[in-house]
Short mmCIF file of C-alpha atoms and ligand atoms in Angstrom, two decimals:
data_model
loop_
_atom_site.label_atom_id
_atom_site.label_comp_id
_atom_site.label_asym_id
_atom_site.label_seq_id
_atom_site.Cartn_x
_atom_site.Cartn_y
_atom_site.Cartn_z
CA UNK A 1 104.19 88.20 244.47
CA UNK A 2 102.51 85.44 246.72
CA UNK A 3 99.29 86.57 247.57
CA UNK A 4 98.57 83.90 250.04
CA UNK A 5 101.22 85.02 252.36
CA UNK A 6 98.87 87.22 254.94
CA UNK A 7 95.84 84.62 254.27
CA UNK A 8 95.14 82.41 257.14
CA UNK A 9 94.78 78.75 255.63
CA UNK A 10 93.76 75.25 256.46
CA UNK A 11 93.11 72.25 254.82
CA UNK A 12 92.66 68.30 255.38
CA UNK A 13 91.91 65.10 252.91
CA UNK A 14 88.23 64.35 254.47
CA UNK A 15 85.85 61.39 253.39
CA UNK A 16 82.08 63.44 252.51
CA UNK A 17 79.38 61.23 252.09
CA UNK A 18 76.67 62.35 249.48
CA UNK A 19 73.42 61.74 248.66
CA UNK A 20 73.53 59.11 245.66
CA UNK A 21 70.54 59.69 243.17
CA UNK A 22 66.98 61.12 242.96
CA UNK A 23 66.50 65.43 243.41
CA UNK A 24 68.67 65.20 246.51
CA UNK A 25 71.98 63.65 244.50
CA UNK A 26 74.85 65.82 244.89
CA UNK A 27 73.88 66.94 248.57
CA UNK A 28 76.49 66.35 250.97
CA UNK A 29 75.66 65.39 254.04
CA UNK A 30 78.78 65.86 256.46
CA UNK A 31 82.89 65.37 255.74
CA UNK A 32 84.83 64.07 258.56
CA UNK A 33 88.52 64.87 258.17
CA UNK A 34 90.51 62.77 260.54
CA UNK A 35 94.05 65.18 260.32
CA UNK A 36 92.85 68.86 259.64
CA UNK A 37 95.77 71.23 259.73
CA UNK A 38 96.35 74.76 259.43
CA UNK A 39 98.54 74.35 256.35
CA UNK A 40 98.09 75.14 252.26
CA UNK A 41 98.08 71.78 251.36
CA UNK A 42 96.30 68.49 252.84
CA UNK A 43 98.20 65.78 255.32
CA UNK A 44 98.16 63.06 252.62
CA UNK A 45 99.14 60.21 254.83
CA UNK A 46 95.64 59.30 255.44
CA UNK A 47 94.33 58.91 252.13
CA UNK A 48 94.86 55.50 251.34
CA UNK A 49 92.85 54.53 254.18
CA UNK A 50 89.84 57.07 253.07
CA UNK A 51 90.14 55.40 250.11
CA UNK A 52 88.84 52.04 251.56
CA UNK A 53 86.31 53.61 253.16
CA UNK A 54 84.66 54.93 249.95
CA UNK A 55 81.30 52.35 249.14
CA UNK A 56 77.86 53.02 248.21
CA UNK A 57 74.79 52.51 250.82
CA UNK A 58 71.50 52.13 248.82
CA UNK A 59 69.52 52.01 252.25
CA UNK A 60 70.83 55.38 253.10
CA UNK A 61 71.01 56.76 249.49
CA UNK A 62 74.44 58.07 249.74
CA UNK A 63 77.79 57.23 248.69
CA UNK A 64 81.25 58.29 250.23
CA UNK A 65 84.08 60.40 248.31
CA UNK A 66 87.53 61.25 249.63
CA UNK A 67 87.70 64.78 249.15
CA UNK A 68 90.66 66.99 249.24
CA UNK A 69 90.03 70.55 250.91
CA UNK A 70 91.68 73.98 251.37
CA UNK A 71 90.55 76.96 252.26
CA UNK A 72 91.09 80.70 252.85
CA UNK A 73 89.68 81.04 256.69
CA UNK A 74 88.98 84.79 256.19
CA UNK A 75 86.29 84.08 253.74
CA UNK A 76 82.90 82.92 254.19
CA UNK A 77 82.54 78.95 253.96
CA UNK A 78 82.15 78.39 250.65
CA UNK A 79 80.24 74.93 250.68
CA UNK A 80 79.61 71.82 252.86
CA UNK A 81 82.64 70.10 253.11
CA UNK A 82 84.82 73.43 253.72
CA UNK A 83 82.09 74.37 256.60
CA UNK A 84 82.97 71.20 258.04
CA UNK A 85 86.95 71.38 258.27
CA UNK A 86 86.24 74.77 260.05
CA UNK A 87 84.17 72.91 262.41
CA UNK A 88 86.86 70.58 262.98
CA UNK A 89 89.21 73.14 263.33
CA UNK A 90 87.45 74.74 265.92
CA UNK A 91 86.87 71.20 267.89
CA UNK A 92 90.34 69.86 267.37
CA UNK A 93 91.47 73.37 269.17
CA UNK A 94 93.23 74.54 266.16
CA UNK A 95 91.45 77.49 265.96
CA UNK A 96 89.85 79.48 268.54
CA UNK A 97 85.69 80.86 268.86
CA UNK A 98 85.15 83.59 266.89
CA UNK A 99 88.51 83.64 264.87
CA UNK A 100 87.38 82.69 261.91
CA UNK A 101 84.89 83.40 259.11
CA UNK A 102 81.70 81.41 259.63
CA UNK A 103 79.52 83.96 257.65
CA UNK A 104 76.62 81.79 255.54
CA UNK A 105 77.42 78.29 257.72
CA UNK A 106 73.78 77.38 258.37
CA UNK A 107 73.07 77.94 254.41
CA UNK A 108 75.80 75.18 253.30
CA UNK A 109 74.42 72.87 255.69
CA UNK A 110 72.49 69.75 254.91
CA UNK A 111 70.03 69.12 257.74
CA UNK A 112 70.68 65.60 258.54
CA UNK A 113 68.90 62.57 260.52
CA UNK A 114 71.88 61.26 262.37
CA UNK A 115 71.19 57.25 262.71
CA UNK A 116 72.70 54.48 263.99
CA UNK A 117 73.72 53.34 260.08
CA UNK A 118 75.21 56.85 259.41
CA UNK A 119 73.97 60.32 257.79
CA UNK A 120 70.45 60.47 255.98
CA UNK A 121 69.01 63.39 254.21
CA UNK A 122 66.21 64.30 256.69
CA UNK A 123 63.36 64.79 254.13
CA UNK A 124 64.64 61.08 253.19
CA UNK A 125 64.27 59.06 256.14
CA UNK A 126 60.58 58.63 256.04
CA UNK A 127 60.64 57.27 252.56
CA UNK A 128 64.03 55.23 253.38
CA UNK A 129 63.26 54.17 256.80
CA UNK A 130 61.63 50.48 255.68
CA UNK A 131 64.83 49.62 253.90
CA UNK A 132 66.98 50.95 256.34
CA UNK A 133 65.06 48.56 259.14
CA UNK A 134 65.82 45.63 257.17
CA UNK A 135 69.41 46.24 258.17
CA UNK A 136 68.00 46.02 262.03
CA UNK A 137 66.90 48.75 264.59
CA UNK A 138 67.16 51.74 263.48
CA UNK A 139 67.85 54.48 266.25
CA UNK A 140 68.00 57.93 265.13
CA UNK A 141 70.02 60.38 267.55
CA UNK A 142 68.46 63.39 266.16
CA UNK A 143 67.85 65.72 263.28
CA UNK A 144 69.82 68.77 262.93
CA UNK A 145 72.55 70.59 260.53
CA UNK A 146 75.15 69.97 262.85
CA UNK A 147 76.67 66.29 264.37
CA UNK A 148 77.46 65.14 268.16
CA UNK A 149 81.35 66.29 268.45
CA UNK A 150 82.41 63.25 269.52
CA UNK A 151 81.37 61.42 266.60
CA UNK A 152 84.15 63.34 264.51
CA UNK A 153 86.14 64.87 267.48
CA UNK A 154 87.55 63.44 270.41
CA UNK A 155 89.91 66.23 272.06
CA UNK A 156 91.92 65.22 274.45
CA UNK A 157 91.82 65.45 278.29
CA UNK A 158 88.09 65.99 278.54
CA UNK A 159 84.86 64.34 279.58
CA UNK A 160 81.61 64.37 278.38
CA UNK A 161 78.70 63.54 280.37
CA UNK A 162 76.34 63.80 277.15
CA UNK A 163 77.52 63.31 273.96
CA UNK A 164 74.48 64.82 272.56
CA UNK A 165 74.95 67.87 274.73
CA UNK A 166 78.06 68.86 272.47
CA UNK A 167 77.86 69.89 268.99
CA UNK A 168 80.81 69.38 266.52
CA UNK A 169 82.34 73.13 266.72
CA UNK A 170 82.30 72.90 270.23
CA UNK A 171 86.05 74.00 271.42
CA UNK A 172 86.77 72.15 274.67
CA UNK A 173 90.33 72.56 276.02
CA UNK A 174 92.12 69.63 277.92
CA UNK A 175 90.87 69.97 281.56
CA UNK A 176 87.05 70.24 280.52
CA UNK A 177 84.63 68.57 282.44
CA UNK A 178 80.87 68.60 280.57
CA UNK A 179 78.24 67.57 282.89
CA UNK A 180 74.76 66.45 281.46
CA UNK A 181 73.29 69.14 282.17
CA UNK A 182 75.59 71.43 280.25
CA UNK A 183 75.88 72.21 276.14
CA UNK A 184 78.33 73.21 274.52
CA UNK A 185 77.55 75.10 270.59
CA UNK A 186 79.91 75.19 267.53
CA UNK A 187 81.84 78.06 267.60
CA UNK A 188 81.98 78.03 271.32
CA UNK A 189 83.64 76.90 274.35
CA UNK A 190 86.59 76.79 276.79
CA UNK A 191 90.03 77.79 276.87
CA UNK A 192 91.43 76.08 280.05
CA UNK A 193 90.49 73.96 282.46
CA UNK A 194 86.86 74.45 283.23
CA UNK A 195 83.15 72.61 284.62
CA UNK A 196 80.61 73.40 282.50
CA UNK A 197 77.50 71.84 283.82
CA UNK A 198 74.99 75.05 282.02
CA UNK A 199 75.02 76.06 278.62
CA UNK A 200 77.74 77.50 276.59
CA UNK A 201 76.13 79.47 274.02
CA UNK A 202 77.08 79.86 270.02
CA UNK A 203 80.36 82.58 270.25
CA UNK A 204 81.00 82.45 274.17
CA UNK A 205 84.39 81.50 275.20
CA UNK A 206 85.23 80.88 278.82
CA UNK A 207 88.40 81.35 280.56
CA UNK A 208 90.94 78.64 282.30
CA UNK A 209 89.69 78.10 285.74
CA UNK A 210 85.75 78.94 285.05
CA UNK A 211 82.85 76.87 286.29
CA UNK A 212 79.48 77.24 285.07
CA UNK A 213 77.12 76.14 287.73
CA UNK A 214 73.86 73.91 286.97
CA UNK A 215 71.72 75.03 284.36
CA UNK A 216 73.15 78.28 284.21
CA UNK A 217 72.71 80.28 280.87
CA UNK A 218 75.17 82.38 278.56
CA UNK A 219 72.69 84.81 276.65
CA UNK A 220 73.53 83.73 272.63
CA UNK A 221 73.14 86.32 269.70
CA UNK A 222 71.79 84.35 266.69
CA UNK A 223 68.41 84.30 267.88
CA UNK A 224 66.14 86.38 270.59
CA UNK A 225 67.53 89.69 269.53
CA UNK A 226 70.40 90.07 272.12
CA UNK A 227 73.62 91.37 270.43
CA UNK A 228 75.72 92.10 273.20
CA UNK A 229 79.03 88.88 272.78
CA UNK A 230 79.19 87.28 276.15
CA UNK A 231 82.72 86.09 277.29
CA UNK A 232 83.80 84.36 280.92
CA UNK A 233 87.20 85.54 282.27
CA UNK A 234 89.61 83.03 284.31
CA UNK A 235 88.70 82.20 287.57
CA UNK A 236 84.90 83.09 287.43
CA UNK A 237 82.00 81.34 288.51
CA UNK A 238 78.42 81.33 287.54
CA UNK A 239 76.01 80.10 289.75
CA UNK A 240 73.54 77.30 289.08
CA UNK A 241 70.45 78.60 287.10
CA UNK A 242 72.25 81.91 287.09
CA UNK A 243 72.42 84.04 283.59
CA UNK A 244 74.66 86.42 282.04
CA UNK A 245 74.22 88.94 279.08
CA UNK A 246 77.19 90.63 279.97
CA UNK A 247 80.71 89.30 279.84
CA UNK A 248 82.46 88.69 283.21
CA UNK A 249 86.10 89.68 283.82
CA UNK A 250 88.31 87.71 285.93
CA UNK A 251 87.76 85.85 289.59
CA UNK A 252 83.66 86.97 289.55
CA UNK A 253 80.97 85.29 290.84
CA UNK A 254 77.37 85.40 289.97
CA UNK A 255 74.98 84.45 292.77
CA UNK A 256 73.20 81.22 292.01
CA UNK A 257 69.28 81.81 290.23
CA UNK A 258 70.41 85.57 289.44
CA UNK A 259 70.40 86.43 285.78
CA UNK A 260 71.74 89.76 284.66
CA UNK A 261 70.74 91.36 281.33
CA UNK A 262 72.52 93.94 279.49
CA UNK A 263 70.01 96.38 280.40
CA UNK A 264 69.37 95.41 284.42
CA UNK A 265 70.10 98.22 286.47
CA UNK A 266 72.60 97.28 289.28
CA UNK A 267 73.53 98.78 292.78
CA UNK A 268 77.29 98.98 292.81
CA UNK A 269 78.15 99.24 296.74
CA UNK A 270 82.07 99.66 296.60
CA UNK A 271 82.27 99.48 300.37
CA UNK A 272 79.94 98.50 303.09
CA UNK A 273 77.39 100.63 304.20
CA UNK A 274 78.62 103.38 301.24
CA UNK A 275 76.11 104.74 298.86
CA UNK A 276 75.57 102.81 296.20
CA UNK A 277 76.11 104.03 292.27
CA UNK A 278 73.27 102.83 289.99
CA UNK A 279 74.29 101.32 286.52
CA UNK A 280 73.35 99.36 283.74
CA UNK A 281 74.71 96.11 283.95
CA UNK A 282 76.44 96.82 280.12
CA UNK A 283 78.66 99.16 281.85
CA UNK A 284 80.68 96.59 284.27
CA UNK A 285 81.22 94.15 281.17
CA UNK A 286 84.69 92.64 281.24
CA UNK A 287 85.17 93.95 284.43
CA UNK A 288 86.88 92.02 287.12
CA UNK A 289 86.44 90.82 290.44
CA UNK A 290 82.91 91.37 290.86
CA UNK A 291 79.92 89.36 293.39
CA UNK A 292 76.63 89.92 291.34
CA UNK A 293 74.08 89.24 293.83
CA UNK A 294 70.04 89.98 294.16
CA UNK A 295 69.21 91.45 297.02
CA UNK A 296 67.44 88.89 299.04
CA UNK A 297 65.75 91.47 300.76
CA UNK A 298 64.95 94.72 298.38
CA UNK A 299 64.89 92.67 295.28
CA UNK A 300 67.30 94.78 293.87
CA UNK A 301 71.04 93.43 291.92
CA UNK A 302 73.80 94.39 293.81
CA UNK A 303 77.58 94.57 292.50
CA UNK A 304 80.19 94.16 295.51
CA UNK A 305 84.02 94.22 295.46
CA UNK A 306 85.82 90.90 295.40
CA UNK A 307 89.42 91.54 295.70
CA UNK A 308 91.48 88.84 296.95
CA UNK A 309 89.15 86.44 296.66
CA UNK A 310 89.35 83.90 293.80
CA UNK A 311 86.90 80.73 292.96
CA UNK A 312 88.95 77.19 292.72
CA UNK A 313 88.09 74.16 290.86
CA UNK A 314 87.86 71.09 292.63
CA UNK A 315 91.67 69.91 291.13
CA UNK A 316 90.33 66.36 291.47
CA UNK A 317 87.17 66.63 288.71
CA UNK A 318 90.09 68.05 285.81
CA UNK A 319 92.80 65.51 286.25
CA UNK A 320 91.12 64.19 282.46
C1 LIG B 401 76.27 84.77 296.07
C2 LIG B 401 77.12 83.75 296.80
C3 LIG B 401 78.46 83.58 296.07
C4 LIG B 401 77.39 84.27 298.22
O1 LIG B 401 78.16 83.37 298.92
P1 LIG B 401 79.35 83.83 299.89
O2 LIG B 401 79.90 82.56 300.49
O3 LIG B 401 80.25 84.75 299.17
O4 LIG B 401 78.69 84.69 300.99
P2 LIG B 401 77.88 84.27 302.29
O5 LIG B 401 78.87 83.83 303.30
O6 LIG B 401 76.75 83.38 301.92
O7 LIG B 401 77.30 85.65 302.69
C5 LIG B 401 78.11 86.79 303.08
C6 LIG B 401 77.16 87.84 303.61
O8 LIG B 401 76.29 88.30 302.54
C7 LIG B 401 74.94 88.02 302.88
N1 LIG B 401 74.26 87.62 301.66
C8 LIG B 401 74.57 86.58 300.87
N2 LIG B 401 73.74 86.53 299.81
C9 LIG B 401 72.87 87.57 299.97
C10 LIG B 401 71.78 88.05 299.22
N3 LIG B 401 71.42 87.48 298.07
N4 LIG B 401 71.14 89.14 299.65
C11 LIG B 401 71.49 89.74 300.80
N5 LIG B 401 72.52 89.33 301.54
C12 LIG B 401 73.20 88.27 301.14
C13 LIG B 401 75.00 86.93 303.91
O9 LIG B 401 73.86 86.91 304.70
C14 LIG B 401 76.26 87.29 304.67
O10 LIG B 401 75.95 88.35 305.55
P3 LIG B 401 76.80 88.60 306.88
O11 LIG B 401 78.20 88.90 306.44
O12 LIG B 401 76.12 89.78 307.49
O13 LIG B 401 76.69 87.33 307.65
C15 LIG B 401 76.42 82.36 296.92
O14 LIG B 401 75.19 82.51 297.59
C16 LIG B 401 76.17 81.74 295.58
O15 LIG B 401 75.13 81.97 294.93
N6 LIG B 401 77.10 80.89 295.09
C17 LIG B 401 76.96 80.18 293.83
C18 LIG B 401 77.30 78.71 294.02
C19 LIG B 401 76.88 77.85 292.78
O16 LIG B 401 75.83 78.08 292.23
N7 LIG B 401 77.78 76.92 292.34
C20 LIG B 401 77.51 76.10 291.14
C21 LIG B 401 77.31 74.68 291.59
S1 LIG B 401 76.62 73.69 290.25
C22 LIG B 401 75.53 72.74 291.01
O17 LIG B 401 75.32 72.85 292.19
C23 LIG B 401 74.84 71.71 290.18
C24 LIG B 401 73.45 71.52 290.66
C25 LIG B 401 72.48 71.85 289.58
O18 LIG B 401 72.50 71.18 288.52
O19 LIG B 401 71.71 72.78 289.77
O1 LIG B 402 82.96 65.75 287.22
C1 LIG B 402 82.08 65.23 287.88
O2 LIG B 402 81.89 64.03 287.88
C2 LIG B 402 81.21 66.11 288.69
N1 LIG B 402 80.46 65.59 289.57
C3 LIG B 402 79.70 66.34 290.49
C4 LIG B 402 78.51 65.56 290.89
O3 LIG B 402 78.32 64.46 290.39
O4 LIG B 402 77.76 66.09 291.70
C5 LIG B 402 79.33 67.67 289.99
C6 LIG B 402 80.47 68.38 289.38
C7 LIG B 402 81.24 67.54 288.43
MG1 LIG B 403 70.69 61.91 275.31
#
């Protein structure tokens, strides 16, 4: 009987580089796999140019291995370099947000201080930070478990305004415009074509034809208590500095500054002048062509009707 028939599988020949001696030896620090696939067995075509990549850097403390991966993508990441072909899964659009098992990521990850020389352990740098300077200026991008996308990933048809704005994990489909004022987390991102100029949390996905406006937020769920999984439909807009804790259906629009929480009560008014119906916000999630608007008089969130209406991209800003 083959067992791994129903198993969902990847697997890619990556080059991991490691910390090289002292307490810290052993720790890997990131994998980059340049052909991840969702196949048993590794692409082996690149491995003879991994292999010349493989060298020691005493400034850094590390060392590079070419390391051959596969993995069961229903179970939990079992270590660094298998948490990092599931991130490059996920930014190579091979896989989509929240379709895989990413139980225990944070724990496998080595926080890092990303420099201009490559990966250091973070509680090294200090200490290796006078040899590394001998090499010239040392610029460190930042310190965090996870790297800048683009770094690893470049998908194609996008644009990034700020590469640091984008996490490897991030899933950006062909069509994606980033501005600099919008992020992008692993395990996140769009499906279609899409402006994202706010902030795509950790497990939203957003729908072809979606803009988030300027600053706008998409409530996240590993931190802050919130559990409710926010998801944009196709054709929706959010406005700038606008919020959601809710997912949005199809063609809606949330008024610009207005942030609705799971919990807000809302003023549905299905026709004009009718009586409105007073929900929690929880209640419309999913649902499709709704305005979301604050009264600017009463103060109070209002939910109108917006049938045959529909939000358009400017075709012009996607042609990537
Ligand atoms: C909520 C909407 C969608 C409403 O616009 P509409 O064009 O649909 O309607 P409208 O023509 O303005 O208004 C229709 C009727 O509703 C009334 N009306 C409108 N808003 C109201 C409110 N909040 N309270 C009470 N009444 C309101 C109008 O007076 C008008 O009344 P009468 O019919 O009686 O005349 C808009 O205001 C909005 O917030 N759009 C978001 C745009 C956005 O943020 N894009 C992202 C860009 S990103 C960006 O800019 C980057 C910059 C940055 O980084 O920040
Ligand atoms: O894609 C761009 O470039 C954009 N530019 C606009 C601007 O610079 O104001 C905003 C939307 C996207
Ligand atoms: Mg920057």
């Amino acid at each position: 009987m083959d067992c791994m028939t129903d198993s969902r599988v990847a697997s890619g020949l990556g080059l991991a580089t490691i910390v090289h001696s002292g307490n810290n030896a052993g720790t890997v620090l990131d994998t980059w796999f340049p052909a991840p696939a969702l196949t048993k067995e590794a692409d082996e075509s690149s491995r003879a140019a991994l292999e010349q990549l493989v060298a020691e850097d005493a400034s850094r403390n590390v060392r590079t291995e070419v390391v051959d991966v596969s993995i069961n993508l229903d179970e939990a990441p079992a270590d660094a370099s298998d948490a990092y072909l599931r991130l490059h899964l996920l930014s190579h659009t091979l896989v989509e947000p929240n379709s895989i098992n990413l139980d225990g990521l944070f724990g496998k990850l080595a926080n890092v201080a990303w420099t201009n020389f490559g990966p250091v352990l973070a509680s090294e740098i200090n200490e290796l930070s006078i040899k590394l300077r001998t090499r010239g200026h040392l610029s460190i991008s930042h310190v965090d478990k996870f790297p800048r996308m683009i770094d690893y990933v470049v998908p194609a048809g996008v644009r990034i305004g700020d590469a640091d704005r984008v996490r490897l994990g991030a899933h950006l489909a062909s069509g994606t415009t980033v501005m600099h004022e919008g992020f992008v987390n692993f395990n996140a991102g769009t499906r279609g074509t899409s402006m994202v100029e706010g902030r795509i949390s950790q497990g939203v996905i957003v729908g072809d034809g979606s803009d988030i406006g300027g600053g706008a937020s998409t409530m996240g769920t590993l931190s802050g208590g919130g559990t409710e999984r926010v998801s944009i439909g196709e054709r929706s807009l959010v406005g700038a500095e606008a919020g959601i804790g809710i997912a949005l259906g199809d063609d809606c629009v949330v008024e610009a500054g207005l942030y609705i929480t799971a919990g807000s009560r809302v003023n549905v008014i299905l026709e004009k002048g009718a009586e409105p119906k007073t929900v929690k916000a929880v209640e419309l999630s999913g649902v499709s062509n709704l305005l979301f608007r604050r009264n600017s008089l009463t103060g109070a969130i209002e939910v109108l009707p917006r049938a045959n209406n529909t939000v358009e991209l400017n075709e012009a800003l996607h042609i990537n």
